[in-house]
Amino acid sequence: MKLVGVDVGGTFTDVMFSDTAAKKAMIHKVPTTGDDPSRGVMTGILELCERNNIKPADLDYVFHGTTIATNAILEYRGAEAGMITTRGFRDIIHIGRHQRPQHYSIMQEIPWQDKPLVKRRYRKVVTERLAPPHGDVLVPLAEEEVRQAARELKDAGIRSIAVCFLFSYLNSVHEDRAREIVLEEHPDAFVTTSSSIVAQFREFERFTTAAMNAYIGPPVRNYIRQLETALRQADMKAELRIMRSNGGVATPATISEFPVLTLLSGPAAGVLGGAVCGALSGRSNLITFDVGGTSADIGVTNEGRFSEASARDTKIAGYPVLVPMIDIHTIGAGGGSVAYVDQGGTFHVGPRSAGSVPGPAAYSRGGQEPTVTDANVVLGRLDKDNFLGGEMSLDVEGAQKVVGEIAERLGLGIDEAAAGIITILNSNMANAIRSRTVQKGIDPRDFALMAFGGAGPLHGAEVADMLGIPEVIVPTYPGITSALGLLASELKYDAIRTQFQVSGSVDVDRLNSEFAQMGDDVLRQFTADGVSHSEVTMRRYADARYVGQGYELRIDLADGMITEDDMHRSYEQFHRIHESEYGHAFQQSPIEIVNIRVTGTAPSPQLEWPKIGSEGSIEKALIKRDNTKFRVDGELRSFDTAFYRRADLPVGQKLAGPAIVLQLDTTTVVPPNWSFTADPHGNLILTAGGAQ
């Protein structure tokens, strides 16, 4: 199989090719084309093919991580959307839960109120009512009212409509019929029903998720169509797969209908790629540290498994989202993060980024503000003649000029200012890691830091130092690990239903019946993708809580026919998870099952990673020695530093820092008192404490 993975970042678009039969891989990077990312995607694929004598027509699959949906939300530039909802519930998505993101601030923006996904004048109400607990029809759907609402939205120029009814998670009959009517009146509309995205209780979150799908639906659908057209025009017959936020991939048809599933498309691929690289070197407890030009994404892999975000944590730009997502924490910190002094004289780095255009001053593209990249250039940690494998020369004088300007304002020397920029950024990223580890009862010292992205290896060791993490792993292609993760992904579909049951009186027959129906729903999606049922692996879960609690924890449920004994084992697991998460458990308290879930996965063609021989040598790898600056014991000092070419490093030989390791897609910084080794799988293993 010939596979291509393409991940679109804020600064660069990363491309990786794998021939699974020949066991070889190639990489390529091109600037991201912000106005139309598909141009950068096609440029990257075609340039990689041309440089390596690969016929585009021979490609079998293109796996793609996209930021279209995320950017539409972050930049508030989605489609003008409408909503049809139950009479009396027009303002659910405005009122929310009467919770303020910042409890004690009287000057704050509440995203769903300040930037509504659906403006109030485009929220229409109709008569209907379903009744819990089984979704019985209490008041029939007033179909003529739905027709009138659809006509009004059509006349107002609305091309995307969300249908959100009360208790539709129990019975979708009214939403399904309303969708049919809307399409009869407005055939060109993009129509979303809340129950088709997530059949789960909590009206505010479910309605907001449906509204978000309607808001981003048209731009994502248009992008997918453009990309598919471009692939065909380039004579590519490869099947396109899009990365979802849950760590699986889906077909263009699925993503075109449910674009909200891709909100963490790129970061999810990074966690997968990090886990694959860690497994090659025998590490299963990892903190993935994906730092690009604009943002840093933090994930945790425990015993080879990544966790899924809970309902209380799944937010994008402040909006709650009820779709399965890998638990990833993102902050505005990267190589392009801008350093500045605010009106009160406080020194900040990020979250604003210079992006790829104009970019850092060192890129010579018109950047006039000091960035993290410029600070690394000033400190000698980036080699001006060996950036991007020598394809791009860095402007040292330009970097010194902009860093010098902020240094003058702060009353510091230029080196001190540059070191300050790095320290502030590293502190921000270390705090982000603490929020996903220490604050959740996880000791980061028991994990290795998997540093990747264009800037992760630059900062990984110093961030690890701040957290007491003893080991940093830098994968073979750190700048394109998300693209590698795409090649390691599987087809994955989820089904979820709300079902309230309490331990001691659980109806296992009802559970088994629901699971059977949900399994059939998942299998139908695989059938539509041409996947045999024999290739699909199913797993079952439940969201559970102690009676009276407001949020749930995820537990496993048995395969096959569930028995009372199976349920008791799941209850014991819940107590253990609750103890781990909150520090205590209530063994005698009843447990309430809230939601049940089914996840189906089917393997995609996987790349095989060849081992690396030991032909390298220190003499061959050493490019030069030069001065770089590091802060040691509170003092900024200059060190004679070896610069190595990574591809020529000998396997298994421990080398002492300080050192700079250069390659096409990133630069790895090994500070003083750290050592590093290239292992047979291509990973660099950085170890605190220096060479022994």
XYZ file of C-alpha atoms in Angstrom:
692
model
C 0.000 0.000 0.000
C 1.132 3.531 -0.797
C -0.179 5.954 1.806
C 0.050 9.706 2.267
C -0.718 11.583 5.474
C -1.258 15.354 5.296
C -1.619 17.529 8.386
C -2.417 21.231 7.989
C -0.949 23.405 10.728
C -1.075 27.117 11.352
C 2.341 27.677 9.759
C 3.275 24.583 7.746
C 1.456 21.772 5.962
C 3.207 18.471 6.709
C 3.213 15.545 4.290
C 4.394 11.989 4.885
C 4.509 9.149 2.354
C 4.731 5.492 3.335
C 5.168 2.454 1.122
C 4.127 -0.367 3.471
C 5.451 -3.075 1.141
C 8.908 -1.527 0.681
C 9.006 -0.325 4.318
C 10.132 3.158 3.426
C 8.901 6.649 4.230
C 9.507 10.171 2.918
C 8.520 13.548 4.325
C 7.920 17.038 3.000
C 6.788 20.406 4.363
C 5.254 23.394 2.565
C 3.835 26.672 3.898
C 0.160 26.525 4.781
C -2.045 28.439 2.351
C -4.437 30.123 4.749
C -6.874 31.429 2.130
C -7.449 27.892 0.782
C -5.625 25.104 2.683
C -6.387 22.603 -0.086
C -3.828 24.375 -2.301
C -1.106 23.726 0.251
C -2.278 20.124 0.634
C -2.045 19.481 -3.103
C 1.262 21.334 -3.436
C 2.755 19.235 -0.650
C 1.544 15.910 -2.077
C 2.586 16.677 -5.649
C 6.001 18.081 -4.684
C 6.733 15.046 -2.526
C 5.729 12.730 -5.393
C 7.846 14.646 -7.901
C 10.943 14.705 -5.683
C 10.770 10.968 -5.011
C 9.640 9.707 -8.445
C 6.244 8.580 -7.150
C 3.314 8.514 -9.547
C 0.302 10.277 -7.960
C -1.960 7.717 -9.629
C -0.252 4.945 -7.626
C -1.338 6.324 -4.246
C -3.923 4.162 -2.459
C -5.009 6.384 0.450
C -4.718 10.020 1.481
C -5.247 10.557 5.221
C -5.907 14.177 6.121
C -5.983 16.196 9.313
C -7.816 19.478 8.772
C -8.169 22.729 10.692
C -11.037 24.131 8.617
C -13.695 23.445 11.256
C -11.520 24.631 14.136
C -10.517 27.857 12.418
C -14.124 28.635 11.452
C -15.012 28.558 15.162
C -11.890 30.283 16.488
C -12.128 33.067 13.922
C -15.949 33.221 13.996
C -16.336 32.973 10.238
C -18.772 30.144 9.670
C -22.039 30.198 7.750
C -25.067 32.265 8.769
C -27.127 29.540 10.417
C -30.749 29.094 11.457
C -32.471 26.888 14.010
C -35.888 25.271 14.378
C -36.601 24.285 17.967
C -39.370 23.388 20.424
C -41.724 26.238 21.284
C -40.628 27.853 24.532
C -36.959 26.847 24.150
C -35.766 29.427 21.651
C -33.149 30.832 24.021
C -31.592 27.619 25.348
C -28.356 28.274 23.430
C -28.223 31.827 24.828
C -29.099 31.173 28.461
C -26.866 28.129 28.836
C -26.582 26.956 32.431
C -26.317 30.386 34.079
C -22.617 29.660 34.494
C -19.969 32.279 33.810
C -16.612 31.056 32.484
C -14.876 33.435 34.922
C -16.848 33.453 38.158
C -15.564 36.726 39.605
C -15.081 38.856 36.500
C -17.625 41.568 35.766
C -15.957 42.268 32.422
C -15.975 39.042 30.438
C -17.168 37.653 27.156
C -19.502 34.674 27.296
C -18.936 33.052 23.878
C -22.433 31.710 23.250
C -23.905 35.136 24.098
C -21.328 37.524 22.639
C -20.818 35.493 19.460
C -23.946 33.381 18.993
C -23.685 30.507 16.545
C -27.298 31.209 15.567
C -28.639 34.745 15.898
C -31.921 35.047 17.762
C -33.870 36.317 14.753
C -32.986 33.101 12.920
C -34.174 30.823 15.739
C -37.717 29.652 14.907
C -40.043 27.739 17.222
C -42.636 25.077 16.393
C -45.174 23.109 18.404
C -44.180 19.585 19.445
C -43.340 17.712 22.636
C -41.905 14.354 23.543
C -42.021 12.987 27.083
C -39.371 11.160 29.099
C -38.351 8.531 30.011
C -38.985 6.771 26.687
C -39.663 9.651 24.272
C -43.390 9.069 23.894
C -45.169 11.639 21.720
C -47.011 14.035 24.024
C -47.827 16.710 21.419
C -47.561 15.822 17.695
C -45.227 17.835 15.479
C -47.002 20.792 13.852
C -45.728 20.127 10.334
C -47.176 23.292 8.806
C -45.292 25.375 11.356
C -42.074 23.639 10.306
C -42.824 24.454 6.651
C -43.432 28.083 7.514
C -40.217 28.288 9.528
C -38.242 26.732 6.673
C -39.710 29.240 4.191
C -38.874 32.184 6.458
C -35.279 31.043 6.866
C -34.953 30.432 3.136
C -36.312 33.907 2.367
C -33.804 35.371 4.858
C -30.937 33.796 2.888
C -30.161 31.109 5.480
C -28.519 28.081 3.883
C -27.716 26.034 6.983
C -30.332 24.947 9.548
C -30.139 23.030 12.836
C -33.214 21.147 14.085
C -33.146 20.858 17.885
C -36.120 19.464 19.811
C -36.541 18.725 23.495
C -35.983 15.046 24.443
C -35.083 14.096 20.871
C -32.229 12.037 22.305
C -34.927 9.582 23.457
C -36.854 9.552 20.186
C -35.714 11.205 16.961
C -39.039 10.911 15.127
C -39.919 14.633 15.261
C -36.440 15.822 14.303
C -36.259 13.346 11.419
C -39.624 14.441 10.065
C -38.755 18.127 10.471
C -35.573 17.556 8.486
C -37.575 15.985 5.661
C -39.937 18.968 5.581
C -37.095 21.511 5.598
C -35.444 19.796 2.646
C -38.776 19.724 0.779
C -39.075 23.496 1.199
C -35.352 24.301 0.954
C -33.596 21.521 -1.037
C -30.196 23.266 -1.102
C -29.997 23.722 2.654
C -27.422 22.039 4.894
C -29.675 20.495 7.582
C -28.478 19.127 10.929
C -30.508 17.331 13.590
C -29.234 17.257 17.158
C -30.118 13.580 17.659
C -28.136 12.488 14.590
C -24.952 14.029 16.008
C -25.303 12.978 19.626
C -28.322 11.240 21.161
C -27.445 12.476 24.636
C -29.180 14.446 27.377
C -28.259 18.046 28.358
C -30.209 20.316 26.025
C -27.826 23.273 26.091
C -24.782 21.246 25.085
C -26.691 19.149 22.522
C -28.332 22.190 20.924
C -25.008 24.067 20.860
C -23.263 21.097 19.232
C -25.953 20.956 16.529
C -25.731 24.738 16.046
C -21.966 24.450 15.699
C -22.361 21.712 13.088
C -24.708 23.999 11.144
C -22.343 26.957 11.556
C -19.268 25.159 10.190
C -21.082 22.741 7.867
C -21.042 24.686 4.578
C -17.362 25.762 4.712
C -16.198 22.269 5.655
C -18.377 20.614 3.003
C -17.072 23.037 0.375
C -13.478 22.379 1.435
C -13.917 18.601 1.229
C -15.425 18.942 -2.236
C -12.576 21.204 -3.393
C -9.992 18.747 -2.109
C -11.681 15.729 -3.691
C -11.909 17.597 -7.000
C -8.233 18.606 -6.804
C -7.189 15.015 -6.119
C -9.100 13.769 -9.153
C -7.735 16.534 -11.385
C -4.237 15.441 -10.362
C -5.060 11.929 -11.586
C -5.161 10.539 -8.030
C -7.473 7.603 -7.473
C -6.553 7.409 -3.801
C -9.359 7.157 -1.251
C -9.569 10.198 1.022
C -9.975 9.753 4.784
C -10.408 12.593 7.279
C -9.151 12.488 10.869
C -11.814 12.852 13.580
C -11.413 14.277 17.081
C -11.827 10.790 18.598
C -8.607 9.480 17.042
C -10.236 7.641 14.152
C -10.744 8.524 10.503
C -13.945 8.742 8.493
C -14.994 9.086 4.888
C -15.550 12.474 3.199
C -19.302 11.742 3.102
C -19.455 11.356 6.886
C -17.379 14.469 7.554
C -19.379 16.522 5.045
C -22.519 15.690 7.020
C -20.984 15.956 10.511
C -18.032 18.379 10.323
C -18.236 18.965 14.085
C -16.474 15.605 14.417
C -13.223 17.191 13.131
C -12.758 20.021 15.639
C -9.581 18.414 17.053
C -8.580 16.666 13.841
C -4.899 17.683 13.764
C -4.119 17.472 17.502
C -5.766 14.031 17.704
C -3.444 12.767 14.988
C -0.496 14.107 16.975
C -1.432 12.046 20.046
C -1.700 8.926 17.866
C 1.662 9.612 16.236
C 3.305 10.191 19.596
C 1.888 6.929 20.964
C 3.176 4.986 17.936
C 6.695 6.404 18.298
C 6.709 5.794 22.034
C 5.614 2.175 21.582
C 8.524 1.563 19.192
C 10.941 2.465 21.992
C 9.031 0.543 24.660
C 7.396 3.544 26.359
C 3.658 3.411 27.014
C 3.328 6.214 29.609
C 3.706 9.395 27.612
C 2.889 13.079 27.777
C 2.560 14.167 24.163
C 3.954 17.649 23.646
C 3.044 18.939 20.178
C 4.338 22.469 19.669
C 3.936 24.140 16.289
C 4.126 27.703 15.116
C 0.906 28.835 16.769
C -0.171 26.442 19.526
C 0.956 23.706 21.908
C -1.221 20.597 22.292
C -0.879 18.466 25.416
C -2.147 14.885 25.675
C -1.565 11.974 28.074
C -1.183 8.326 27.080
C -1.327 5.897 30.019
C -0.318 2.283 29.379
C -0.681 2.930 25.652
C -4.272 4.216 25.938
C -5.310 7.828 25.545
C -8.216 9.201 27.508
C -11.366 10.718 26.050
C -12.447 14.118 27.313
C -15.452 14.175 29.621
C -18.593 16.170 28.899
C -17.460 18.949 31.245
C -14.136 19.360 29.421
C -15.109 19.246 25.740
C -15.085 22.868 24.696
C -13.887 24.652 21.584
C -13.357 28.425 21.839
C -15.527 28.343 24.972
C -18.486 26.567 23.327
C -19.450 23.177 24.821
C -19.322 20.291 22.364
C -20.872 16.859 22.962
C -18.893 14.694 20.555
C -16.190 12.119 21.351
C -12.769 13.769 21.602
C -9.341 12.719 22.764
C -8.515 14.631 25.937
C -6.205 17.324 24.556
C -5.364 20.654 26.126
C -4.354 23.443 23.749
C -2.715 26.765 24.574
C -1.478 29.611 22.394
C 2.239 28.871 22.550
C 4.567 28.107 19.661
C 7.501 29.191 17.578
C 5.541 32.104 16.158
C 4.237 33.370 19.540
C 4.763 37.112 19.795
C 6.574 38.649 22.793
C 5.334 42.028 23.968
C 5.138 44.372 26.935
C 1.637 45.475 27.911
C 0.573 48.938 29.083
C 1.280 47.987 32.684
C 4.840 46.970 31.847
C 4.258 43.205 32.119
C 6.239 40.932 29.826
C 4.063 38.436 27.835
C 4.668 35.743 25.230
C 1.634 34.661 23.179
C -1.076 33.640 22.668
C -1.001 35.833 19.559
C 1.162 34.350 16.817
C 2.921 35.796 13.793
C 1.870 32.679 11.847
C 3.633 31.827 8.597
C 2.985 35.258 7.058
C 4.523 37.589 8.014
C 6.038 35.135 10.482
C 9.052 35.724 12.720
C 11.478 38.465 11.709
C 14.060 35.731 11.081
C 11.933 34.432 8.182
C 12.483 37.662 6.165
C 8.785 37.806 5.232
C 8.034 41.171 6.752
C 7.721 40.222 10.417
C 8.370 43.207 12.675
C 7.613 41.743 16.125
C 9.847 39.558 18.316
C 8.787 35.916 18.437
C 9.992 32.737 20.129
C 11.782 31.717 16.933
C 13.662 35.030 16.906
C 14.687 34.465 20.539
C 16.056 31.019 19.682
C 18.026 32.529 16.806
C 19.531 35.174 19.119
C 20.567 32.478 21.629
C 22.246 30.484 18.857
C 19.896 27.523 19.108
C 18.779 27.708 15.479
C 21.421 27.492 12.771
C 20.781 30.080 10.091
C 22.294 27.887 7.354
C 20.612 24.609 8.327
C 16.976 25.546 8.888
C 14.484 23.237 7.133
C 17.415 21.134 5.976
C 19.113 24.154 4.468
C 16.134 25.042 2.277
C 15.551 28.271 4.197
C 18.124 30.741 5.506
C 17.385 32.616 8.719
C 17.900 36.359 9.070
C 19.999 36.656 12.245
C 20.238 40.443 12.076
C 16.465 40.741 11.679
C 15.913 38.569 14.772
C 18.462 40.561 16.778
C 16.802 43.821 15.768
C 13.290 42.923 16.993
C 14.498 41.202 20.169
C 16.800 44.160 20.799
C 13.832 46.541 20.642
C 11.908 44.697 23.370
C 15.132 44.316 25.380
C 15.597 48.089 25.338
C 12.037 48.613 26.558
C 12.617 46.149 29.404
C 16.030 47.547 30.297
C 17.721 44.201 29.595
C 20.540 43.001 27.401
C 19.481 41.332 24.185
C 20.532 37.859 25.366
C 18.661 38.278 28.658
C 15.537 39.391 26.804
C 15.763 36.402 24.448
C 16.231 34.020 27.377
C 13.264 35.666 29.099
C 11.062 35.011 26.085
C 12.031 31.332 26.145
C 11.519 31.048 29.921
C 8.046 32.589 29.821
C 6.969 30.332 26.959
C 8.390 27.242 28.679
C 6.623 28.178 31.930
C 3.305 28.574 30.117
C 3.704 25.141 28.551
C 4.813 23.521 31.808
C 1.712 24.935 33.520
C -0.437 23.480 30.746
C 1.095 20.046 31.370
C 0.496 20.409 35.129
C -3.194 21.049 34.426
C -3.460 17.658 32.648
C -1.290 15.729 35.101
C -0.673 17.104 38.605
C -4.144 18.631 38.869
C -5.647 15.257 37.878
C -3.608 13.227 40.364
C -1.022 12.094 37.777
C 2.692 12.370 38.605
C 4.450 13.624 35.437
C 7.747 12.198 36.733
C 6.380 8.725 35.945
C 6.032 9.623 32.259
C 8.280 10.423 29.332
C 7.718 13.660 27.441
C 7.141 12.942 23.739
C 8.278 16.204 22.119
C 7.304 16.832 18.511
C 5.948 19.457 16.179
C 8.255 22.025 14.646
C 9.081 23.581 18.039
C 8.517 20.744 20.558
C 12.091 19.399 20.433
C 13.434 22.954 20.802
C 11.770 23.326 24.186
C 11.097 19.770 25.389
C 14.113 19.279 27.670
C 13.773 22.638 29.416
C 10.038 22.113 29.968
C 10.753 18.612 31.296
C 13.300 20.136 33.706
C 10.595 22.409 35.124
C 8.377 19.378 35.810
C 10.991 16.899 36.995
C 10.365 14.652 33.988
C 13.543 12.566 33.555
C 13.220 11.628 29.897
C 12.285 13.307 26.614
C 11.668 11.360 23.405
C 11.989 13.049 20.020
C 10.537 10.919 17.197
C 12.227 10.382 13.850
C 10.172 13.044 12.072
C 9.063 15.313 14.940
C 7.828 18.107 12.709
C 5.393 15.793 10.972
C 4.377 13.416 13.781
C 0.735 14.390 13.271
C 1.043 13.285 9.641
C 2.561 10.009 10.872
C -0.358 9.646 13.295
C -2.750 9.928 10.373
C -1.064 6.924 8.758
C -1.448 4.990 12.028
C -5.148 5.759 12.436
C -8.129 3.442 12.092
C -11.638 3.854 10.789
C -13.676 4.626 13.880
C -17.365 5.274 14.553
C -19.245 5.885 17.790
C -22.839 5.554 18.954
C -24.212 6.962 22.195
C -27.589 6.857 23.921
C -28.769 8.288 27.196
C -30.186 5.625 29.481
C -30.700 6.331 33.182
C -30.398 3.212 35.350
C -29.263 2.795 38.964
C -27.183 -0.044 40.399
C -29.334 -2.550 42.232
C -32.183 -2.202 39.746
C -30.430 -2.292 36.359
C -32.498 -3.841 33.574
C -29.785 -5.889 31.832
C -32.234 -7.062 29.159
C -32.875 -3.442 28.207
C -29.116 -2.752 28.204
C -28.452 -5.721 25.920
C -31.253 -4.664 23.569
C -29.936 -1.086 23.353
C -26.378 -2.277 22.753
C -27.536 -4.586 19.966
C -29.310 -1.714 18.215
C -26.340 0.634 18.662
C -23.976 -2.030 17.339
C -26.137 -2.367 14.238
C -26.050 1.424 13.768
C -22.242 1.413 13.903
C -21.943 -1.550 11.532
C -24.153 0.230 9.005
C -21.632 3.070 8.881
C -18.805 0.617 8.200
C -20.895 -1.104 5.539
C -21.338 2.249 3.791
C -17.527 2.522 3.749
C -17.197 -0.917 2.181
C -15.748 -2.496 5.343
C -16.567 -6.110 6.156
C -18.192 -6.697 9.541
C -15.489 -9.278 10.306
C -12.892 -6.486 10.314
C -14.733 -4.408 12.936
C -13.861 -4.529 16.631
C -16.512 -3.285 19.059
C -16.030 -1.879 22.539
C -18.713 -0.847 25.018
C -18.641 1.858 27.659
C -20.925 3.661 30.057
C -20.878 7.123 31.586
C -21.593 6.645 35.282
C -21.770 8.719 38.462
C -22.838 8.428 42.051
C -26.511 9.319 42.412
C -26.713 13.077 42.918
C -23.480 13.959 41.107
C -23.546 16.324 38.133
C -20.855 14.800 35.890
C -19.835 11.318 34.868
C -16.803 9.078 34.540
C -16.248 6.565 31.721
C -16.228 2.834 32.580
C -15.930 -0.327 30.480
C -18.822 -2.721 29.935
C -18.485 -6.357 28.922
C -18.780 -7.650 25.375
C -21.522 -10.095 24.460
C -24.604 -10.537 26.611
C -24.174 -8.497 29.781
C -24.941 -10.223 33.092
C -25.376 -8.980 36.665
C -21.835 -10.176 37.452
C -20.495 -8.085 34.555
C -22.253 -5.037 35.974
C -20.709 -5.555 39.421
C -17.237 -5.678 37.853
C -18.000 -2.384 36.084
C -19.163 -0.836 39.370
C -15.864 -1.804 41.007
C -14.018 -0.162 38.123
C -16.063 3.000 38.669
C -15.055 3.141 42.351
C -11.370 2.783 41.372
C -11.599 5.498 38.719
C -13.426 7.824 41.103
C -10.708 7.256 43.725
C -8.022 8.054 41.153
C -9.810 11.137 39.801
C -11.040 12.716 43.047
C -9.014 11.056 45.812
C -11.962 9.234 47.375
C -14.763 6.773 46.603
C -18.089 5.874 48.230
C -18.229 2.093 48.126
C -21.747 1.884 49.568
C -23.328 4.618 47.423
C -25.576 3.682 44.477
C -24.143 4.248 41.010
C -26.209 5.742 38.214
C -25.572 4.838 34.583
C -26.317 7.886 32.441
C -25.107 7.170 28.906
C -24.093 3.971 27.143
C -21.636 3.978 24.233
C -20.403 1.701 21.479
C -17.163 2.339 19.599
C -16.326 0.372 16.483
C -12.883 0.354 14.857
C -11.594 -1.191 11.658
C -7.886 -1.212 10.790
C -6.590 0.939 7.975
C -3.433 -0.026 6.064
C -0.593 0.507 8.541
C 2.941 1.654 7.899
C 5.766 -0.554 9.114
C 8.728 1.211 10.655
C 12.143 -0.174 9.657
C 14.940 -0.369 12.202
C 17.939 1.888 11.651
C 21.435 0.491 11.203
C 24.495 1.746 13.063
C 26.449 3.118 10.122
C 26.562 6.645 11.562
C 29.520 8.140 13.353
C 30.270 11.195 15.477
C 32.733 12.489 12.881
C 30.174 12.192 10.097
C 27.330 13.671 12.150
C 29.249 16.658 13.547
C 28.555 19.752 11.442
C 30.329 22.377 13.528
C 30.877 23.715 17.023
C 29.536 27.141 17.989
C 28.479 29.190 20.986
C 24.936 28.904 22.339
C 23.454 30.358 25.493
C 21.644 28.543 28.315
C 20.557 29.540 31.775
C 22.176 27.276 34.364
C 21.704 27.758 38.116
C 20.023 31.108 37.427
C 22.909 32.451 35.334
C 22.814 32.934 31.562
C 26.069 31.518 30.210
C 27.666 30.833 26.841
C 28.562 27.208 26.031
C 30.680 25.627 23.329
C 28.054 23.475 21.640
C 28.228 20.648 19.118
C 25.851 20.828 16.150
C 24.973 17.383 14.759
C 23.193 16.162 11.648
C 20.587 13.754 12.999
C 20.558 11.381 10.042
C 24.262 10.580 10.617
C 24.179 9.991 14.384
C 25.471 6.585 15.508
C 22.821 4.319 17.025
C 23.131 3.503 20.722
C 25.968 5.875 21.604
C 25.271 8.274 24.477
C 26.356 11.861 23.837
C 26.519 14.751 26.264
C 24.857 18.132 26.016
C 24.863 20.924 25.307
C 24.140 19.924 21.740
C 21.974 20.969 18.822
C 20.610 18.227 16.553
C 19.537 19.388 13.103
C 17.139 17.862 10.602
C 14.654 18.931 7.945
C 11.551 19.404 10.064
C 12.864 20.583 13.436
C 15.832 21.322 15.676
C 16.405 19.414 18.917
C 18.029 21.286 21.802
C 19.952 19.242 24.384
C 20.785 21.578 27.308
C 23.801 21.263 29.592
C 23.402 18.440 32.127
C 21.354 16.394 29.655
C 22.496 13.561 27.411
C 20.978 11.929 24.341
C 21.023 8.674 22.414
C 19.695 7.656 18.991
C 17.831 4.352 19.325
C 17.363 1.665 16.610
C 13.812 2.854 15.904
C 14.890 6.377 14.984
C 13.874 8.092 18.217
C 16.210 10.408 20.108
C 16.127 9.654 23.839
C 17.105 12.682 25.943
C 17.943 11.940 29.561
C 18.319 14.354 32.467
C 21.619 14.236 34.294
C 24.111 14.352 31.436
C 26.305 11.590 30.087
C 27.176 8.865 32.583
